[in-house]
Every structure is written in C-alpha cells, then in structure tokens.
C-alpha cells in the first residue's frame, strides 16, 4: 500500500524529510503500484491505438477530407485525447486510495501534504510520456508522419504533457471529492464523451453553430489543432474560435487555468480529508 513512503520515513526520519523527498517517495509508490497492477494503465494506453485502427480504417473511408488523409488527421487528435485522459486516471487513482484508506494513512505520516498529489500527478505524467510511444509508432505504421521538424515536434510533445499534467490535477481533485472507487470508475468512463465534443476525431466545420462553438472552446480542440500545426500535418483553421486559431497559446492558456484552479483545490482537499 504505502510501503514506499513508510520505508522512506524509516530511512530518513521526520527531521530530514523534505517536500521533494516526500514527493519522490509517493512517486515511487505509484510506480510500484502500476508495476504490480498494470491493468488500468494498459487499458488507457491501448485504447487510443484501438480507436486509431477502428476509426482510421472503418470510418476513414467514409470521411472525405480534401488535401488530407484521415489517419494523418486522426493521430494528433488521439494524442490530444490522451492528454485529456488525465481526468479519468487521476480521478480513479485518488478515489481508489480514498476508498481503501490509503489517503487517511498518508495524513497520519509526518510528511508534506502537497507531496501526495504531486507524487501521483508526476507518476501519471511519466507513464503517459512512455505510453505515447506505442501510439506514435502505430500512427507512423498506418501512414502518419511528423513533417514540422524536430523543434516543433518536441514543442508538441511538451504541450501534450503539460495538458496531461493539468488534467490529472483536475482528476485528482474529483477523486478526492468522490472518495468512492466504483463511482469514480463509472464517472471516468463518462469522460469518453469529451473528445467527441471536440475536433480530435472530426473537423468542426460542418457542425451546427452552437455545437461548433462548444467544440472549439473545448481545450481538447486547441490541443488537437496545436499538435497538427506543430507536427506539420495541418494549419489552424481560419474563422474558428480564438483557442483553435491560436492553438499553442490556447493550449498554454487552458493548461495554466486548470493548474491555477485545481492545484490549490487538490492540495487543500487532501489536507482536509473528508471535510
């Protein structure tokens, strides 16, 4: 359960404990948990590959996109959806720890309060960075290419990880709020609709005006447009909402807002427990 943290405390003692050391201890605990029970991570990381193959070959032939092959359009969108999946994984992990009493155990230890959510979100960020590799390789195998140069591609990966970090904080707060493993799993599955209400899978040009507005102000749309632009697959669409026509700035703005809101909320919620 929290053996990594307990071992850290026994080794260093409360007097030498620091927020960084506590965060690393919690990070190690989450990585050990993933190693022992990798099912959720494997499911969340393989789902985008399944969707790429299904959408790319089943729906791709039915979607006419002038000047662009659908699978080249889809891969950056799936990467953007993966970044947003931090909501689901963060919520489930936090709710599971609350439901099983792990969070209460953490609060009894002489450790930094922010270390617990920071350790969880850092572990999620690390596993996501590694988990994107198979999707990228499959994308290349089905015809997608990075055409924007190495610096721009690195910028795209950086934005993806930044948004994932921000959404994992949102999920962590929701999990602490729900405090029930089963309820978090059910609500987490409902987050599947978020990429559908964006430009991750389809262009928004032909949507009704009200639905297009909703989709274009969805942070996933800004992230999808940014990845397509930085990977050199497509330029930002003209005439869209500001976050989509300026996708890099839009993604940075959305990420900053999410972090500014949910980092203090999560730390405060963890410190107060069930209050």
Short mmCIF file of C-alpha atoms in Angstrom, two decimals:
data_model
loop_
_atom_site.label_atom_id
_atom_site.label_comp_id
_atom_site.label_asym_id
_atom_site.label_seq_id
_atom_site.Cartn_x
_atom_site.Cartn_y
_atom_site.Cartn_z
CA UNK A 1 0.00 0.00 0.00
CA UNK A 2 2.19 2.89 1.25
CA UNK A 3 5.27 0.77 1.91
CA UNK A 4 7.48 3.05 -0.18
CA UNK A 5 6.53 6.09 1.89
CA UNK A 6 6.88 4.19 5.16
CA UNK A 7 10.30 2.91 4.12
CA UNK A 8 11.27 6.48 3.27
CA UNK A 9 10.21 7.68 6.72
CA UNK A 10 12.07 4.87 8.46
CA UNK A 11 15.19 5.60 6.48
CA UNK A 12 15.27 9.38 6.79
CA UNK A 13 13.06 10.13 9.81
CA UNK A 14 10.75 13.14 10.07
CA UNK A 15 13.59 15.53 10.89
CA UNK A 16 15.26 15.13 7.48
CA UNK A 17 12.05 14.78 5.47
CA UNK A 18 11.64 17.40 2.75
CA UNK A 19 8.78 18.10 0.31
CA UNK A 20 10.95 16.93 -2.61
CA UNK A 21 11.93 13.70 -0.85
CA UNK A 22 8.31 13.07 0.14
CA UNK A 23 7.13 13.68 -3.43
CA UNK A 24 9.73 11.26 -4.79
CA UNK A 25 8.65 8.67 -2.23
CA UNK A 26 5.00 8.97 -3.29
CA UNK A 27 6.07 8.89 -6.94
CA UNK A 28 7.92 5.64 -6.28
CA UNK A 29 4.87 4.22 -4.53
CA UNK A 30 2.65 4.94 -7.54
CA UNK A 31 5.16 3.45 -9.97
CA UNK A 32 5.32 0.32 -7.84
CA UNK A 33 1.52 0.15 -7.83
CA UNK A 34 1.44 0.40 -11.62
CA UNK A 35 4.04 -2.35 -11.89
CA UNK A 36 2.05 -4.61 -9.57
CA UNK A 37 -1.33 -3.95 -11.22
CA UNK A 38 -0.79 -2.53 -14.72
CA UNK A 39 -4.32 -3.26 -15.97
CA UNK A 40 -5.71 0.29 -15.83
CA UNK A 41 -2.61 1.80 -17.43
CA UNK A 42 -2.54 -0.81 -20.20
CA UNK A 43 -6.23 -0.22 -20.90
CA UNK A 44 -5.91 3.56 -21.07
CA UNK A 45 -2.77 3.38 -23.23
CA UNK A 46 -4.05 0.77 -25.70
CA UNK A 47 -7.48 2.34 -26.16
CA UNK A 48 -6.15 5.14 -28.45
CA UNK A 49 -4.42 2.52 -30.62
CA UNK A 50 -7.67 0.55 -30.90
CA UNK A 51 -9.52 3.73 -31.82
CA UNK A 52 -6.87 4.64 -34.40
CA UNK A 53 -7.22 1.30 -36.15
CA UNK A 54 -11.03 1.27 -35.88
CA UNK A 55 -11.72 4.89 -36.82
CA UNK A 56 -8.88 5.05 -39.33
CA UNK A 57 -9.95 2.04 -41.35
CA UNK A 58 -13.69 1.76 -40.69
CA UNK A 59 -14.71 5.43 -40.68
CA UNK A 60 -11.75 6.81 -42.61
CA UNK A 61 -13.02 5.62 -45.96
CA UNK A 62 -16.33 7.41 -45.37
CA UNK A 63 -14.80 10.77 -44.39
CA UNK A 64 -13.77 12.95 -47.31
CA UNK A 65 -11.10 15.45 -46.26
CA UNK A 66 -9.78 17.49 -49.19
CA UNK A 67 -6.00 17.62 -49.26
CA UNK A 68 -5.53 15.40 -46.20
CA UNK A 69 -5.64 11.71 -45.37
CA UNK A 70 -7.92 10.96 -42.42
CA UNK A 71 -5.44 8.88 -40.42
CA UNK A 72 -2.93 11.75 -40.58
CA UNK A 73 -5.67 13.97 -39.16
CA UNK A 74 -6.69 11.41 -36.53
CA UNK A 75 -3.33 10.62 -34.88
CA UNK A 76 -2.72 14.15 -33.47
CA UNK A 77 -6.32 14.18 -32.27
CA UNK A 78 -5.84 10.89 -30.43
CA UNK A 79 -2.69 12.27 -28.82
CA UNK A 80 -4.72 15.28 -27.66
CA UNK A 81 -7.42 12.97 -26.28
CA UNK A 82 -4.73 11.01 -24.44
CA UNK A 83 -3.58 14.23 -22.82
CA UNK A 84 -7.13 14.89 -21.63
CA UNK A 85 -7.45 11.36 -20.21
CA UNK A 86 -5.58 12.57 -17.14
CA UNK A 87 -9.04 13.39 -15.76
CA UNK A 88 -10.07 9.74 -15.80
CA UNK A 89 -6.87 8.20 -14.45
CA UNK A 90 -6.33 10.88 -11.80
CA UNK A 91 -9.89 10.57 -10.56
CA UNK A 92 -9.80 6.77 -10.37
CA UNK A 93 -6.46 6.60 -8.56
CA UNK A 94 -7.41 9.23 -5.97
CA UNK A 95 -10.82 7.73 -5.34
CA UNK A 96 -9.30 4.26 -5.02
CA UNK A 97 -6.79 5.48 -2.43
CA UNK A 98 -9.55 7.27 -0.50
CA UNK A 99 -11.88 4.27 -0.67
CA UNK A 100 -9.18 1.89 0.62
CA UNK A 101 -7.97 4.18 3.41
CA UNK A 102 -4.59 4.98 1.87
CA UNK A 103 -5.16 8.74 1.91
CA UNK A 104 -6.02 8.63 5.61
CA UNK A 105 -2.81 6.70 6.21
CA UNK A 106 -0.80 9.32 4.35
CA UNK A 107 -2.27 12.08 6.54
CA UNK A 108 -1.03 10.32 9.67
CA UNK A 109 2.57 10.40 8.42
CA UNK A 110 4.94 13.31 9.15
CA UNK A 111 5.20 14.30 5.50
CA UNK A 112 4.47 17.27 3.27
CA UNK A 113 0.77 17.49 2.40
CA UNK A 114 1.28 18.60 -1.25
CA UNK A 115 3.68 15.67 -1.77
CA UNK A 116 0.85 13.15 -2.17
CA UNK A 117 -0.98 14.76 -5.14
CA UNK A 118 2.29 15.97 -6.66
CA UNK A 119 3.70 12.44 -6.49
CA UNK A 120 0.56 10.99 -8.08
CA UNK A 121 0.44 13.50 -10.93
CA UNK A 122 4.18 13.15 -11.57
CA UNK A 123 3.82 9.36 -11.84
CA UNK A 124 0.92 9.80 -14.26
CA UNK A 125 2.99 12.21 -16.35
CA UNK A 126 5.89 9.76 -16.55
CA UNK A 127 3.73 6.80 -17.54
CA UNK A 128 1.91 8.92 -20.13
CA UNK A 129 5.18 10.01 -21.73
CA UNK A 130 6.20 6.37 -22.09
CA UNK A 131 2.71 5.25 -23.08
CA UNK A 132 2.52 7.67 -26.03
CA UNK A 133 5.35 5.84 -27.79
CA UNK A 134 3.28 2.83 -28.98
CA UNK A 135 0.55 5.15 -30.34
CA UNK A 136 3.14 7.17 -32.24
CA UNK A 137 4.73 4.03 -33.69
CA UNK A 138 1.37 2.63 -34.80
CA UNK A 139 0.49 6.03 -36.25
CA UNK A 140 3.67 6.00 -38.32
CA UNK A 141 2.89 2.45 -39.42
CA UNK A 142 -0.53 3.49 -40.79
CA UNK A 143 0.82 6.47 -42.69
CA UNK A 144 1.05 9.42 -40.29
CA UNK A 145 4.27 11.46 -40.46
CA UNK A 146 5.90 14.20 -38.40
CA UNK A 147 6.52 16.87 -41.03
CA UNK A 148 7.13 20.01 -38.99
CA UNK A 149 10.74 19.46 -37.91
CA UNK A 150 12.28 18.26 -34.64
CA UNK A 151 11.97 21.51 -32.57
CA UNK A 152 8.28 21.89 -33.42
CA UNK A 153 7.64 18.20 -32.70
CA UNK A 154 9.33 18.49 -29.29
CA UNK A 155 7.14 21.51 -28.62
CA UNK A 156 4.06 19.45 -29.47
CA UNK A 157 5.09 16.68 -27.06
CA UNK A 158 5.76 19.29 -24.39
CA UNK A 159 2.28 20.76 -24.82
CA UNK A 160 0.72 17.30 -24.68
CA UNK A 161 2.44 16.51 -21.40
CA UNK A 162 1.58 19.93 -19.97
CA UNK A 163 -2.12 19.44 -20.68
CA UNK A 164 -1.94 15.89 -19.30
CA UNK A 165 -0.37 17.24 -16.10
CA UNK A 166 -3.11 19.85 -15.79
CA UNK A 167 -5.98 17.41 -16.41
CA UNK A 168 -4.52 14.87 -13.98
CA UNK A 169 -4.76 17.51 -11.23
CA UNK A 170 -8.40 18.03 -12.15
CA UNK A 171 -8.97 14.29 -11.97
CA UNK A 172 -7.12 14.03 -8.65
CA UNK A 173 -9.40 16.67 -7.13
CA UNK A 174 -12.53 14.92 -8.44
CA UNK A 175 -11.32 11.61 -6.98
CA UNK A 176 -10.77 13.20 -3.57
CA UNK A 177 -14.25 14.70 -3.82
CA UNK A 178 -15.96 11.43 -4.81
CA UNK A 179 -13.94 9.14 -2.48
CA UNK A 180 -15.56 6.02 -3.95
CA UNK A 181 -13.72 3.67 -6.29
CA UNK A 182 -16.79 2.34 -8.09
CA UNK A 183 -18.38 5.76 -8.58
CA UNK A 184 -15.11 7.16 -9.93
CA UNK A 185 -14.87 4.30 -12.42
CA UNK A 186 -18.39 4.97 -13.68
CA UNK A 187 -17.86 8.73 -13.91
CA UNK A 188 -14.45 8.21 -15.51
CA UNK A 189 -15.99 6.24 -18.36
CA UNK A 190 -18.30 9.20 -19.00
CA UNK A 191 -15.27 11.40 -19.78
CA UNK A 192 -15.06 9.47 -23.08
CA UNK A 193 -17.55 11.99 -24.46
CA UNK A 194 -15.17 14.95 -24.06
CA UNK A 195 -13.02 14.19 -27.14
CA UNK A 196 -16.22 13.55 -29.13
CA UNK A 197 -17.24 17.15 -28.41
CA UNK A 198 -14.03 18.48 -29.95
CA UNK A 199 -12.07 18.43 -33.18
CA UNK A 200 -9.99 15.44 -32.07
CA UNK A 201 -11.74 12.98 -34.37
CA UNK A 202 -13.61 15.08 -36.94
CA UNK A 203 -13.39 18.64 -38.30
CA UNK A 204 -15.90 21.02 -36.75
CA UNK A 205 -16.67 22.96 -39.94
CA UNK A 206 -19.98 21.25 -40.69
CA UNK A 207 -21.33 21.13 -37.15
CA UNK A 208 -24.34 23.26 -36.16
CA UNK A 209 -23.24 26.70 -34.98
CA UNK A 210 -23.96 26.11 -31.29
CA UNK A 211 -22.23 22.72 -31.27
CA UNK A 212 -19.27 24.09 -33.20
CA UNK A 213 -18.85 26.81 -30.59
CA UNK A 214 -18.89 24.23 -27.79
CA UNK A 215 -16.38 22.04 -29.64
CA UNK A 216 -13.99 24.87 -30.45
CA UNK A 217 -13.90 26.09 -26.85
CA UNK A 218 -13.15 22.58 -25.66
CA UNK A 219 -9.46 22.50 -24.55
CA UNK A 220 -9.01 19.25 -26.49
CA UNK A 221 -9.74 21.11 -29.74
CA UNK A 222 -6.97 23.62 -29.02
CA UNK A 223 -4.59 20.77 -28.19
CA UNK A 224 -5.53 18.84 -31.35
CA UNK A 225 -5.05 21.93 -33.53
CA UNK A 226 -1.71 22.66 -31.85
CA UNK A 227 -0.38 19.14 -32.45
CA UNK A 228 -1.49 19.16 -36.08
CA UNK A 229 0.17 22.54 -36.58
CA UNK A 230 3.44 21.68 -34.80
CA UNK A 231 3.70 18.24 -36.40
CA UNK A 232 3.19 19.92 -39.78
CA UNK A 233 0.02 17.98 -40.60
CA UNK A 234 -2.41 20.91 -40.92
CA UNK A 235 -2.56 24.63 -40.27
CA UNK A 236 -5.01 26.04 -37.70
CA UNK A 237 -8.45 26.52 -39.29
CA UNK A 238 -9.47 30.05 -40.20
CA UNK A 239 -12.65 31.55 -38.82
CA UNK A 240 -12.73 29.36 -35.71
CA UNK A 241 -12.75 30.40 -32.06
CA UNK A 242 -9.59 32.00 -30.64
CA UNK A 243 -8.19 28.89 -28.88
CA UNK A 244 -8.30 26.97 -32.18
CA UNK A 245 -6.96 29.70 -34.46
CA UNK A 246 -4.14 30.30 -31.92
CA UNK A 247 -3.80 26.70 -30.69
CA UNK A 248 -0.41 26.87 -28.98
CA UNK A 249 -1.38 29.95 -26.99
CA UNK A 250 -4.83 28.46 -26.41
CA UNK A 251 -3.40 25.21 -25.01
CA UNK A 252 -0.99 27.10 -22.77
CA UNK A 253 -3.85 29.26 -21.51
CA UNK A 254 -6.15 26.30 -20.81
CA UNK A 255 -3.36 24.43 -19.03
CA UNK A 256 -2.49 27.47 -16.90
CA UNK A 257 -6.15 27.95 -15.91
CA UNK A 258 -6.59 24.28 -14.98
CA UNK A 259 -3.40 24.26 -12.90
CA UNK A 260 -4.22 27.56 -11.20
CA UNK A 261 -7.65 26.25 -10.20
CA UNK A 262 -7.08 22.59 -9.37
CA UNK A 263 -3.61 22.51 -7.78
CA UNK A 264 -4.66 24.57 -4.72
CA UNK A 265 -8.08 22.88 -4.61
CA UNK A 266 -6.50 19.41 -4.63
CA UNK A 267 -3.86 20.22 -2.01
CA UNK A 268 -6.49 21.78 0.25
CA UNK A 269 -8.89 18.88 -0.23
CA UNK A 270 -6.19 16.33 0.59
CA UNK A 271 -5.13 18.23 3.71
CA UNK A 272 -8.70 18.39 4.99
CA UNK A 273 -9.52 14.75 4.27
CA UNK A 274 -13.25 14.09 4.03
CA UNK A 275 -14.27 17.52 5.29
#
